[in-house]
PDB file of N, CA and C in Angstrom:
ATOM      1  N   UNK A 561       0.832  -1.192   0.000  1.00 53.00           N
ATOM      2  CA  UNK A 561       0.000   0.000   0.000  1.00 53.00           C
ATOM      3  C   UNK A 561       0.881   1.262   0.000  1.00 53.00           C
ATOM      4  N   UNK A 562       1.999   1.241   0.725  1.00 64.00           N
ATOM      5  CA  UNK A 562       2.808   2.449   0.832  1.00 64.00           C
ATOM      6  C   UNK A 562       3.484   2.821  -0.485  1.00 64.00           C
ATOM      7  N   UNK A 563       3.530   1.925  -1.450  1.00 87.00           N
ATOM      8  CA  UNK A 563       4.138   2.232  -2.741  1.00 87.00           C
ATOM      9  C   UNK A 563       3.086   2.564  -3.795  1.00 87.00           C
ATOM     10  N   UNK A 564       1.849   2.757  -3.357  1.00 90.00           N
ATOM     11  CA  UNK A 564       0.750   3.057  -4.271  1.00 90.00           C
ATOM     12  C   UNK A 564       0.289   4.492  -4.077  1.00 90.00           C
ATOM     13  N   UNK A 565       0.237   5.238  -5.158  1.00 90.00           N
ATOM     14  CA  UNK A 565      -0.305   6.590  -5.134  1.00 90.00           C
ATOM     15  C   UNK A 565      -1.721   6.514  -5.690  1.00 90.00           C
ATOM     16  N   UNK A 566      -2.695   6.957  -4.908  1.00 92.00           N
ATOM     17  CA  UNK A 566      -4.093   6.886  -5.319  1.00 92.00           C
ATOM     18  C   UNK A 566      -4.703   8.277  -5.313  1.00 92.00           C
ATOM     19  N   UNK A 567      -5.525   8.552  -6.321  1.00 91.00           N
ATOM     20  CA  UNK A 567      -6.253   9.808  -6.325  1.00 91.00           C
ATOM     21  C   UNK A 567      -7.549   9.658  -7.095  1.00 91.00           C
ATOM     22  N   UNK A 568      -8.528  10.469  -6.710  1.00 94.00           N
ATOM     23  CA  UNK A 568      -9.861  10.456  -7.299  1.00 94.00           C
ATOM     24  C   UNK A 568     -10.839  10.940  -6.246  1.00 94.00           C
ATOM     25  N   UNK A 569     -12.066  11.125  -6.641  1.00 95.00           N
ATOM     26  CA  UNK A 569     -13.112  11.559  -5.714  1.00 95.00           C
ATOM     27  C   UNK A 569     -13.945  10.361  -5.313  1.00 95.00           C
ATOM     28  N   UNK A 570     -13.992  10.080  -4.025  1.00 96.00           N
ATOM     29  CA  UNK A 570     -14.806   8.984  -3.510  1.00 96.00           C
ATOM     30  C   UNK A 570     -16.178   9.528  -3.149  1.00 96.00           C
ATOM     31  N   UNK A 571     -17.190   8.966  -3.780  1.00 96.00           N
ATOM     32  CA  UNK A 571     -18.563   9.406  -3.508  1.00 96.00           C
ATOM     33  C   UNK A 571     -19.161   8.571  -2.382  1.00 96.00           C
ATOM     34  N   UNK A 572     -20.228   9.065  -1.801  1.00 97.00           N
ATOM     35  CA  UNK A 572     -20.876   8.375  -0.688  1.00 97.00           C
ATOM     36  C   UNK A 572     -21.399   6.992  -1.071  1.00 97.00           C
ATOM     37  N   UNK A 573     -21.716   6.781  -2.343  1.00 97.00           N
ATOM     38  CA  UNK A 573     -22.220   5.478  -2.781  1.00 97.00           C
ATOM     39  C   UNK A 573     -21.086   4.486  -3.062  1.00 97.00           C
ATOM     40  N   UNK A 574     -19.838   4.891  -2.830  1.00 95.00           N
ATOM     41  CA  UNK A 574     -18.705   4.003  -3.040  1.00 95.00           C
ATOM     42  C   UNK A 574     -18.086   4.091  -4.418  1.00 95.00           C
ATOM     43  N   UNK A 575     -18.666   4.900  -5.294  1.00 97.00           N
ATOM     44  CA  UNK A 575     -18.081   5.046  -6.625  1.00 97.00           C
ATOM     45  C   UNK A 575     -16.909   6.026  -6.578  1.00 97.00           C
ATOM     46  N   UNK A 576     -16.011   5.865  -7.538  1.00 96.00           N
ATOM     47  CA  UNK A 576     -14.826   6.708  -7.632  1.00 96.00           C
ATOM     48  C   UNK A 576     -14.935   7.524  -8.912  1.00 96.00           C
ATOM     49  N   UNK A 577     -14.785   8.834  -8.780  1.00 95.00           N
ATOM     50  CA  UNK A 577     -14.896   9.728  -9.931  1.00 95.00           C
ATOM     51  C   UNK A 577     -13.562  10.407 -10.205  1.00 95.00           C
ATOM     52  N   UNK A 578     -13.336  10.762 -11.474  1.00 92.00           N
ATOM     53  CA  UNK A 578     -12.098  11.467 -11.826  1.00 92.00           C
ATOM     54  C   UNK A 578     -12.027  12.850 -11.190  1.00 92.00           C
ATOM     55  N   UNK A 579     -10.808  13.317 -11.005  1.00 91.00           N
ATOM     56  CA  UNK A 579     -10.569  14.683 -10.559  1.00 91.00           C
ATOM     57  C   UNK A 579      -9.865  15.425 -11.685  1.00 91.00           C
ATOM     58  N   UNK A 580      -9.967  16.741 -11.666  1.00 89.00           N
ATOM     59  CA  UNK A 580      -9.459  17.552 -12.770  1.00 89.00           C
ATOM     60  C   UNK A 580      -7.956  17.420 -12.986  1.00 89.00           C
ATOM     61  N   UNK A 581      -7.202  17.204 -11.946  1.00 86.00           N
ATOM     62  CA  UNK A 581      -5.740  17.213 -12.054  1.00 86.00           C
ATOM     63  C   UNK A 581      -5.138  15.818 -12.219  1.00 86.00           C
ATOM     64  N   UNK A 582      -5.892  14.860 -12.703  1.00 84.00           N
ATOM     65  CA  UNK A 582      -5.411  13.479 -12.789  1.00 84.00           C
ATOM     66  C   UNK A 582      -4.105  13.336 -13.556  1.00 84.00           C
ATOM     67  N   UNK A 583      -4.014  13.953 -14.702  1.00 83.00           N
ATOM     68  CA  UNK A 583      -2.810  13.809 -15.525  1.00 83.00           C
ATOM     69  C   UNK A 583      -1.609  14.475 -14.851  1.00 83.00           C
ATOM     70  N   UNK A 584      -1.804  15.645 -14.273  1.00 88.00           N
ATOM     71  CA  UNK A 584      -0.710  16.330 -13.576  1.00 88.00           C
ATOM     72  C   UNK A 584      -0.251  15.530 -12.358  1.00 88.00           C
ATOM     73  N   UNK A 585      -1.197  14.964 -11.617  1.00 89.00           N
ATOM     74  CA  UNK A 585      -0.837  14.142 -10.463  1.00 89.00           C
ATOM     75  C   UNK A 585      -0.072  12.899 -10.898  1.00 89.00           C
ATOM     76  N   UNK A 586      -0.521  12.297 -11.983  1.00 89.00           N
ATOM     77  CA  UNK A 586       0.165  11.104 -12.488  1.00 89.00           C
ATOM     78  C   UNK A 586       1.585  11.436 -12.932  1.00 89.00           C
ATOM     79  N   UNK A 587       1.746  12.538 -13.634  1.00 88.00           N
ATOM     80  CA  UNK A 587       3.081  12.936 -14.085  1.00 88.00           C
ATOM     81  C   UNK A 587       4.007  13.208 -12.907  1.00 88.00           C
ATOM     82  N   UNK A 588       3.471  13.780 -11.842  1.00 90.00           N
ATOM     83  CA  UNK A 588       4.304  14.070 -10.673  1.00 90.00           C
ATOM     84  C   UNK A 588       4.652  12.802  -9.890  1.00 90.00           C
ATOM     85  N   UNK A 589       3.959  11.723 -10.145  1.00 88.00           N
ATOM     86  CA  UNK A 589       4.227  10.466  -9.441  1.00 88.00           C
ATOM     87  C   UNK A 589       5.632   9.956  -9.699  1.00 88.00           C
ATOM     88  N   UNK A 590       6.217  10.339 -10.820  1.00 82.00           N
ATOM     89  CA  UNK A 590       7.586   9.908 -11.132  1.00 82.00           C
ATOM     90  C   UNK A 590       8.588  10.415 -10.110  1.00 82.00           C
ATOM     91  N   UNK A 591       8.253  11.521  -9.436  1.00 86.00           N
ATOM     92  CA  UNK A 591       9.167  12.102  -8.451  1.00 86.00           C
ATOM     93  C   UNK A 591       8.943  11.541  -7.044  1.00 86.00           C
ATOM     94  N   UNK A 592       8.072  10.586  -6.919  1.00 87.00           N
ATOM     95  CA  UNK A 592       7.797   9.973  -5.620  1.00 87.00           C
ATOM     96  C   UNK A 592       8.348   8.552  -5.617  1.00 87.00           C
ATOM     97  N   UNK A 593       8.138   7.863  -4.532  1.00 84.00           N
ATOM     98  CA  UNK A 593       8.560   6.459  -4.464  1.00 84.00           C
ATOM     99  C   UNK A 593       7.445   5.511  -4.883  1.00 84.00           C
ATOM    100  N   UNK A 594       6.405   6.049  -5.481  1.00 88.00           N
ATOM    101  CA  UNK A 594       5.284   5.209  -5.906  1.00 88.00           C
ATOM    102  C   UNK A 594       5.744   4.195  -6.950  1.00 88.00           C
ATOM    103  N   UNK A 595       5.227   2.992  -6.830  1.00 90.00           N
ATOM    104  CA  UNK A 595       5.517   1.950  -7.812  1.00 90.00           C
ATOM    105  C   UNK A 595       4.312   1.643  -8.683  1.00 90.00           C
ATOM    106  N   UNK A 596       3.153   2.177  -8.278  1.00 91.00           N
ATOM    107  CA  UNK A 596       1.942   1.997  -9.082  1.00 91.00           C
ATOM    108  C   UNK A 596       0.950   3.085  -8.717  1.00 91.00           C
ATOM    109  N   UNK A 597      -0.009   3.292  -9.619  1.00 92.00           N
ATOM    110  CA  UNK A 597      -1.051   4.295  -9.410  1.00 92.00           C
ATOM    111  C   UNK A 597      -2.405   3.618  -9.341  1.00 92.00           C
ATOM    112  N   UNK A 598      -3.298   4.217  -8.598  1.00 93.00           N
ATOM    113  CA  UNK A 598      -4.676   3.773  -8.483  1.00 93.00           C
ATOM    114  C   UNK A 598      -5.535   4.994  -8.775  1.00 93.00           C
ATOM    115  N   UNK A 599      -6.241   4.971  -9.897  1.00 94.00           N
ATOM    116  CA  UNK A 599      -6.973   6.149 -10.365  1.00 94.00           C
ATOM    117  C   UNK A 599      -8.360   5.756 -10.865  1.00 94.00           C
ATOM    118  N   UNK A 600      -9.256   6.734 -11.029  1.00 94.00           N
ATOM    119  CA  UNK A 600     -10.555   6.439 -11.629  1.00 94.00           C
ATOM    120  C   UNK A 600     -10.365   5.898 -13.056  1.00 94.00           C
ATOM    121  N   UNK A 601     -11.130   4.887 -13.403  1.00 93.00           N
ATOM    122  CA  UNK A 601     -10.980   4.199 -14.689  1.00 93.00           C
ATOM    123  C   UNK A 601     -10.957   5.123 -15.913  1.00 93.00           C
ATOM    124  N   UNK A 602     -11.796   6.169 -15.985  1.00 92.00           N
ATOM    125  CA  UNK A 602     -11.762   7.010 -17.191  1.00 92.00           C
ATOM    126  C   UNK A 602     -10.413   7.689 -17.445  1.00 92.00           C
ATOM    127  N   UNK A 603      -9.578   7.840 -16.430  1.00 91.00           N
ATOM    128  CA  UNK A 603      -8.290   8.507 -16.605  1.00 91.00           C
ATOM    129  C   UNK A 603      -7.099   7.549 -16.536  1.00 91.00           C
ATOM    130  N   UNK A 604      -7.356   6.266 -16.470  1.00 92.00           N
ATOM    131  CA  UNK A 604      -6.278   5.299 -16.245  1.00 92.00           C
ATOM    132  C   UNK A 604      -5.249   5.290 -17.375  1.00 92.00           C
ATOM    133  N   UNK A 605      -5.680   5.303 -18.621  1.00 91.00           N
ATOM    134  CA  UNK A 605      -4.715   5.237 -19.728  1.00 91.00           C
ATOM    135  C   UNK A 605      -3.883   6.506 -19.819  1.00 91.00           C
ATOM    136  N   UNK A 606      -4.518   7.660 -19.614  1.00 91.00           N
ATOM    137  CA  UNK A 606      -3.752   8.910 -19.617  1.00 91.00           C
ATOM    138  C   UNK A 606      -2.772   8.957 -18.452  1.00 91.00           C
ATOM    139  N   UNK A 607      -3.208   8.493 -17.286  1.00 91.00           N
ATOM    140  CA  UNK A 607      -2.330   8.485 -16.124  1.00 91.00           C
ATOM    141  C   UNK A 607      -1.147   7.542 -16.340  1.00 91.00           C
ATOM    142  N   UNK A 608      -1.396   6.391 -16.959  1.00 92.00           N
ATOM    143  CA  UNK A 608      -0.311   5.450 -17.252  1.00 92.00           C
ATOM    144  C   UNK A 608       0.682   6.064 -18.224  1.00 92.00           C
ATOM    145  N   UNK A 609       0.189   6.805 -19.191  1.00 91.00           N
ATOM    146  CA  UNK A 609       1.052   7.456 -20.173  1.00 91.00           C
ATOM    147  C   UNK A 609       1.881   8.552 -19.516  1.00 91.00           C
ATOM    148  N   UNK A 610       1.248   9.358 -18.683  1.00 89.00           N
ATOM    149  CA  UNK A 610       1.931  10.492 -18.060  1.00 89.00           C
ATOM    150  C   UNK A 610       2.946  10.057 -17.014  1.00 89.00           C
ATOM    151  N   UNK A 611       2.672   8.952 -16.328  1.00 90.00           N
ATOM    152  CA  UNK A 611       3.539   8.546 -15.216  1.00 90.00           C
ATOM    153  C   UNK A 611       4.612   7.540 -15.602  1.00 90.00           C
ATOM    154  N   UNK A 612       4.298   6.689 -16.576  1.00 89.00           N
ATOM    155  CA  UNK A 612       5.208   5.601 -16.896  1.00 89.00           C
ATOM    156  C   UNK A 612       5.161   4.474 -15.877  1.00 89.00           C
ATOM    157  N   UNK A 613       4.194   4.513 -14.960  1.00 91.00           N
ATOM    158  CA  UNK A 613       4.038   3.499 -13.914  1.00 91.00           C
ATOM    159  C   UNK A 613       2.842   2.611 -14.225  1.00 91.00           C
ATOM    160  N   UNK A 614       2.803   1.395 -13.673  1.00 91.00           N
ATOM    161  CA  UNK A 614       1.583   0.600 -13.781  1.00 91.00           C
ATOM    162  C   UNK A 614       0.429   1.382 -13.142  1.00 91.00           C
ATOM    163  N   UNK A 615      -0.661   1.465 -13.846  1.00 92.00           N
ATOM    164  CA  UNK A 615      -1.785   2.297 -13.406  1.00 92.00           C
ATOM    165  C   UNK A 615      -3.064   1.466 -13.438  1.00 92.00           C
ATOM    166  N   UNK A 616      -3.695   1.326 -12.297  1.00 93.00           N
ATOM    167  CA  UNK A 616      -4.916   0.546 -12.194  1.00 93.00           C
ATOM    168  C   UNK A 616      -6.125   1.474 -12.159  1.00 93.00           C
ATOM    169  N   UNK A 617      -7.033   1.286 -13.093  1.00 93.00           N
ATOM    170  CA  UNK A 617      -8.261   2.066 -13.126  1.00 93.00           C
ATOM    171  C   UNK A 617      -9.363   1.346 -12.379  1.00 93.00           C
ATOM    172  N   UNK A 618     -10.056   2.061 -11.514  1.00 94.00           N
ATOM    173  CA  UNK A 618     -11.138   1.463 -10.723  1.00 94.00           C
ATOM    174  C   UNK A 618     -12.388   2.344 -10.820  1.00 94.00           C
ATOM    175  N   UNK A 619     -13.523   1.690 -10.624  1.00 95.00           N
ATOM    176  CA  UNK A 619     -14.805   2.403 -10.623  1.00 95.00           C
ATOM    177  C   UNK A 619     -15.396   2.537  -9.227  1.00 95.00           C
ATOM    178  N   UNK A 620     -14.957   1.666  -8.313  1.00 96.00           N
ATOM    179  CA  UNK A 620     -15.557   1.646  -6.979  1.00 96.00           C
ATOM    180  C   UNK A 620     -14.483   1.476  -5.906  1.00 96.00           C
ATOM    181  N   UNK A 621     -14.848   1.797  -4.688  1.00 95.00           N
ATOM    182  CA  UNK A 621     -13.960   1.604  -3.549  1.00 95.00           C
ATOM    183  C   UNK A 621     -13.629   0.124  -3.372  1.00 95.00           C
ATOM    184  N   UNK A 622     -14.596  -0.755  -3.586  1.00 93.00           N
ATOM    185  CA  UNK A 622     -14.321  -2.182  -3.412  1.00 93.00           C
ATOM    186  C   UNK A 622     -13.288  -2.671  -4.432  1.00 93.00           C
ATOM    187  N   UNK A 623     -13.317  -2.169  -5.657  1.00 92.00           N
ATOM    188  CA  UNK A 623     -12.276  -2.512  -6.637  1.00 92.00           C
ATOM    189  C   UNK A 623     -10.918  -1.998  -6.167  1.00 92.00           C
ATOM    190  N   UNK A 624     -10.896  -0.787  -5.659  1.00 92.00           N
ATOM    191  CA  UNK A 624      -9.643  -0.204  -5.172  1.00 92.00           C
ATOM    192  C   UNK A 624      -9.061  -1.050  -4.048  1.00 92.00           C
ATOM    193  N   UNK A 625      -9.900  -1.501  -3.146  1.00 91.00           N
ATOM    194  CA  UNK A 625      -9.429  -2.336  -2.044  1.00 91.00           C
ATOM    195  C   UNK A 625      -8.877  -3.663  -2.546  1.00 91.00           C
ATOM    196  N   UNK A 626      -9.501  -4.250  -3.570  1.00 89.00           N
ATOM    197  CA  UNK A 626      -8.974  -5.502  -4.141  1.00 89.00           C
ATOM    198  C   UNK A 626      -7.592  -5.287  -4.729  1.00 89.00           C
ATOM    199  N   UNK A 627      -7.384  -4.164  -5.402  1.00 88.00           N
ATOM    200  CA  UNK A 627      -6.059  -3.866  -5.956  1.00 88.00           C
ATOM    201  C   UNK A 627      -5.056  -3.691  -4.820  1.00 88.00           C
ATOM    202  N   UNK A 628      -5.420  -2.937  -3.808  1.00 87.00           N
ATOM    203  CA  UNK A 628      -4.507  -2.680  -2.699  1.00 87.00           C
ATOM    204  C   UNK A 628      -4.155  -3.945  -1.919  1.00 87.00           C
ATOM    205  N   UNK A 629      -5.086  -4.878  -1.872  1.00 85.00           N
ATOM    206  CA  UNK A 629      -4.840  -6.142  -1.168  1.00 85.00           C
ATOM    207  C   UNK A 629      -4.187  -7.172  -2.078  1.00 85.00           C
ATOM    208  N   UNK A 630      -3.859  -6.777  -3.283  1.00 78.00           N
ATOM    209  CA  UNK A 630      -3.297  -7.687  -4.286  1.00 78.00           C
ATOM    210  C   UNK A 630      -4.215  -8.865  -4.563  1.00 78.00           C
ATOM    211  N   UNK A 631      -5.516  -8.629  -4.460  1.00 64.00           N
ATOM    212  CA  UNK A 631      -6.510  -9.654  -4.768  1.00 64.00           C
ATOM    213  C   UNK A 631      -7.073  -9.445  -6.168  1.00 64.00           C
ATOM    214  N   UNK A 632      -6.416  -8.626  -6.949  1.00 56.00           N
ATOM    215  CA  UNK A 632      -6.983  -8.215  -8.229  1.00 56.00           C
ATOM    216  C   UNK A 632      -6.251  -8.837  -9.407  1.00 56.00           C
ATOM    217  N   UNK A 633      -6.015 -10.139  -9.339  1.00 61.00           N
ATOM    218  CA  UNK A 633      -5.305 -10.791 -10.438  1.00 61.00           C
ATOM    219  C   UNK A 633      -6.029 -10.575 -11.764  1.00 61.00           C
ATOM    220  N   UNK A 634      -7.334 -10.424 -11.710  1.00 67.00           N
ATOM    221  CA  UNK A 634      -8.098 -10.218 -12.938  1.00 67.00           C
ATOM    222  C   UNK A 634      -8.091  -8.752 -13.379  1.00 67.00           C
ATOM    223  N   UNK A 635      -7.645  -7.860 -12.546  1.00 72.00           N
ATOM    224  CA  UNK A 635      -7.567  -6.443 -12.910  1.00 72.00           C
ATOM    225  C   UNK A 635      -6.153  -6.152 -13.389  1.00 72.00           C
ATOM    226  N   UNK A 636      -6.031  -5.844 -14.654  1.00 76.00           N
ATOM    227  CA  UNK A 636      -4.734  -5.566 -15.257  1.00 76.00           C
ATOM    228  C   UNK A 636      -4.477  -4.061 -15.274  1.00 76.00           C
ATOM    229  N   UNK A 637      -3.208  -3.649 -15.217  1.00 81.00           N
ATOM    230  CA  UNK A 637      -2.916  -2.216 -15.349  1.00 81.00           C
ATOM    231  C   UNK A 637      -3.364  -1.715 -16.716  1.00 81.00           C
ATOM    232  N   UNK A 638      -3.724  -0.453 -16.770  1.00 84.00           N
ATOM    233  CA  UNK A 638      -4.148   0.159 -18.027  1.00 84.00           C
ATOM    234  C   UNK A 638      -2.955   0.263 -18.976  1.00 84.00           C
ATOM    235  N   UNK A 639      -3.222   0.097 -20.243  1.00 83.00           N
ATOM    236  CA  UNK A 639      -2.175   0.253 -21.252  1.00 83.00           C
ATOM    237  C   UNK A 639      -1.982   1.735 -21.540  1.00 83.00           C
ATOM    238  N   UNK A 640      -0.731   2.201 -21.576  1.00 85.00           N
ATOM    239  CA  UNK A 640      -0.500   3.607 -21.925  1.00 85.00           C
ATOM    240  C   UNK A 640      -0.993   3.901 -23.341  1.00 85.00           C
ATOM    241  N   UNK A 641      -1.357   5.126 -23.580  1.00 84.00           N
ATOM    242  CA  UNK A 641      -1.770   5.536 -24.921  1.00 84.00           C
ATOM    243  C   UNK A 641      -0.552   5.579 -25.828  1.00 84.00           C
ATOM    244  N   UNK A 642      -0.758   5.248 -27.088  1.00 79.00           N
ATOM    245  CA  UNK A 642       0.329   5.348 -28.050  1.00 79.00           C
ATOM    246  C   UNK A 642       0.608   6.800 -28.404  1.00 79.00           C
ATOM    247  N   UNK A 643      -0.446   7.587 -28.387  1.00 61.00           N
ATOM    248  CA  UNK A 643      -0.319   9.018 -28.696  1.00 61.00           C
ATOM    249  C   UNK A 643      -1.202   9.777 -27.729  1.00 61.00           C
ATOM    250  N   UNK A 644      -0.688  10.812 -27.127  1.00 55.00           N
ATOM    251  CA  UNK A 644      -1.457  11.587 -26.160  1.00 55.00           C
ATOM    252  C   UNK A 644      -2.375  12.556 -26.923  1.00 55.00           C
ATOM    253  N   UNK A 645      -3.702  12.505 -26.649  1.00 57.00           N
ATOM    254  CA  UNK A 645      -4.635  13.405 -27.329  1.00 57.00           C
ATOM    255  C   UNK A 645      -4.259  14.867 -27.103  1.00 57.00           C
ATOM    256  N   UNK A 646      -4.257  15.630 -28.168  1.00 60.00           N
ATOM    257  CA  UNK A 646      -3.987  17.063 -28.063  1.00 60.00           C
ATOM    258  C   UNK A 646      -2.523  17.426 -28.014  1.00 60.00           C
ATOM    259  N   UNK A 647      -1.640  16.434 -28.027  1.00 54.00           N
ATOM    260  CA  UNK A 647      -0.195  16.732 -27.974  1.00 54.00           C
ATOM    261  C   UNK A 647       0.287  17.199 -29.340  1.00 54.00           C
ATOM    262  N   UNK A 648       1.224  18.137 -29.326  1.00 51.00           N
ATOM    263  CA  UNK A 648       1.802  18.634 -30.570  1.00 51.00           C
ATOM    264  C   UNK A 648       2.622  17.534 -31.224  1.00 51.00           C
ATOM    265  N   UNK A 649       2.558  17.489 -32.540  1.00 46.00           N
ATOM    266  CA  UNK A 649       3.322  16.476 -33.279  1.00 46.00           C
ATOM    267  C   UNK A 649       4.554  17.066 -33.884  1.00 46.00           C
TER     268      UNK A 649
END
Protein backbone atom coordinates (compact mmCIF):
# COMPACT_ATOMS: atom_id res chain seq x y z
CA UNK A 1 0.00 0.00 0.00
CA UNK A 2 2.81 2.45 0.83
CA UNK A 3 4.14 2.23 -2.74
CA UNK A 4 0.75 3.06 -4.27
CA UNK A 5 -0.30 6.59 -5.13
CA UNK A 6 -4.09 6.89 -5.32
CA UNK A 7 -6.25 9.81 -6.33
CA UNK A 8 -9.86 10.46 -7.30
CA UNK A 9 -13.11 11.56 -5.71
CA UNK A 10 -14.81 8.98 -3.51
CA UNK A 11 -18.56 9.41 -3.51
CA UNK A 12 -20.88 8.37 -0.69
CA UNK A 13 -22.22 5.48 -2.78
CA UNK A 14 -18.70 4.00 -3.04
CA UNK A 15 -18.08 5.05 -6.63
CA UNK A 16 -14.83 6.71 -7.63
CA UNK A 17 -14.90 9.73 -9.93
CA UNK A 18 -12.10 11.47 -11.83
CA UNK A 19 -10.57 14.68 -10.56
CA UNK A 20 -9.46 17.55 -12.77
CA UNK A 21 -5.74 17.21 -12.05
CA UNK A 22 -5.41 13.48 -12.79
CA UNK A 23 -2.81 13.81 -15.52
CA UNK A 24 -0.71 16.33 -13.58
CA UNK A 25 -0.84 14.14 -10.46
CA UNK A 26 0.17 11.10 -12.49
CA UNK A 27 3.08 12.94 -14.09
CA UNK A 28 4.30 14.07 -10.67
CA UNK A 29 4.23 10.47 -9.44
CA UNK A 30 7.59 9.91 -11.13
CA UNK A 31 9.17 12.10 -8.45
CA UNK A 32 7.80 9.97 -5.62
CA UNK A 33 8.56 6.46 -4.46
CA UNK A 34 5.28 5.21 -5.91
CA UNK A 35 5.52 1.95 -7.81
CA UNK A 36 1.94 2.00 -9.08
CA UNK A 37 -1.05 4.29 -9.41
CA UNK A 38 -4.68 3.77 -8.48
CA UNK A 39 -6.97 6.15 -10.36
CA UNK A 40 -10.55 6.44 -11.63
CA UNK A 41 -10.98 4.20 -14.69
CA UNK A 42 -11.76 7.01 -17.19
CA UNK A 43 -8.29 8.51 -16.60
CA UNK A 44 -6.28 5.30 -16.25
CA UNK A 45 -4.72 5.24 -19.73
CA UNK A 46 -3.75 8.91 -19.62
CA UNK A 47 -2.33 8.48 -16.12
CA UNK A 48 -0.31 5.45 -17.25
CA UNK A 49 1.05 7.46 -20.17
CA UNK A 50 1.93 10.49 -18.06
CA UNK A 51 3.54 8.55 -15.22
CA UNK A 52 5.21 5.60 -16.90
CA UNK A 53 4.04 3.50 -13.91
CA UNK A 54 1.58 0.60 -13.78
CA UNK A 55 -1.79 2.30 -13.41
CA UNK A 56 -4.92 0.55 -12.19
CA UNK A 57 -8.26 2.07 -13.13
CA UNK A 58 -11.14 1.46 -10.72
CA UNK A 59 -14.81 2.40 -10.62
CA UNK A 60 -15.56 1.65 -6.98
CA UNK A 61 -13.96 1.60 -3.55
CA UNK A 62 -14.32 -2.18 -3.41
CA UNK A 63 -12.28 -2.51 -6.64
CA UNK A 64 -9.64 -0.20 -5.17
CA UNK A 65 -9.43 -2.34 -2.04
CA UNK A 66 -8.97 -5.50 -4.14
CA UNK A 67 -6.06 -3.87 -5.96
CA UNK A 68 -4.51 -2.68 -2.70
CA UNK A 69 -4.84 -6.14 -1.17
CA UNK A 70 -3.30 -7.69 -4.29
CA UNK A 71 -6.51 -9.65 -4.77
CA UNK A 72 -6.98 -8.22 -8.23
CA UNK A 73 -5.31 -10.79 -10.44
CA UNK A 74 -8.10 -10.22 -12.94
CA UNK A 75 -7.57 -6.44 -12.91
CA UNK A 76 -4.73 -5.57 -15.26
CA UNK A 77 -2.92 -2.22 -15.35
CA UNK A 78 -4.15 0.16 -18.03
CA UNK A 79 -2.18 0.25 -21.25
CA UNK A 80 -0.50 3.61 -21.93
CA UNK A 81 -1.77 5.54 -24.92
CA UNK A 82 0.33 5.35 -28.05
CA UNK A 83 -0.32 9.02 -28.70
CA UNK A 84 -1.46 11.59 -26.16
CA UNK A 85 -4.63 13.40 -27.33
CA UNK A 86 -3.99 17.06 -28.06
CA UNK A 87 -0.19 16.73 -27.97
CA UNK A 88 1.80 18.63 -30.57
CA UNK A 89 3.32 16.48 -33.28
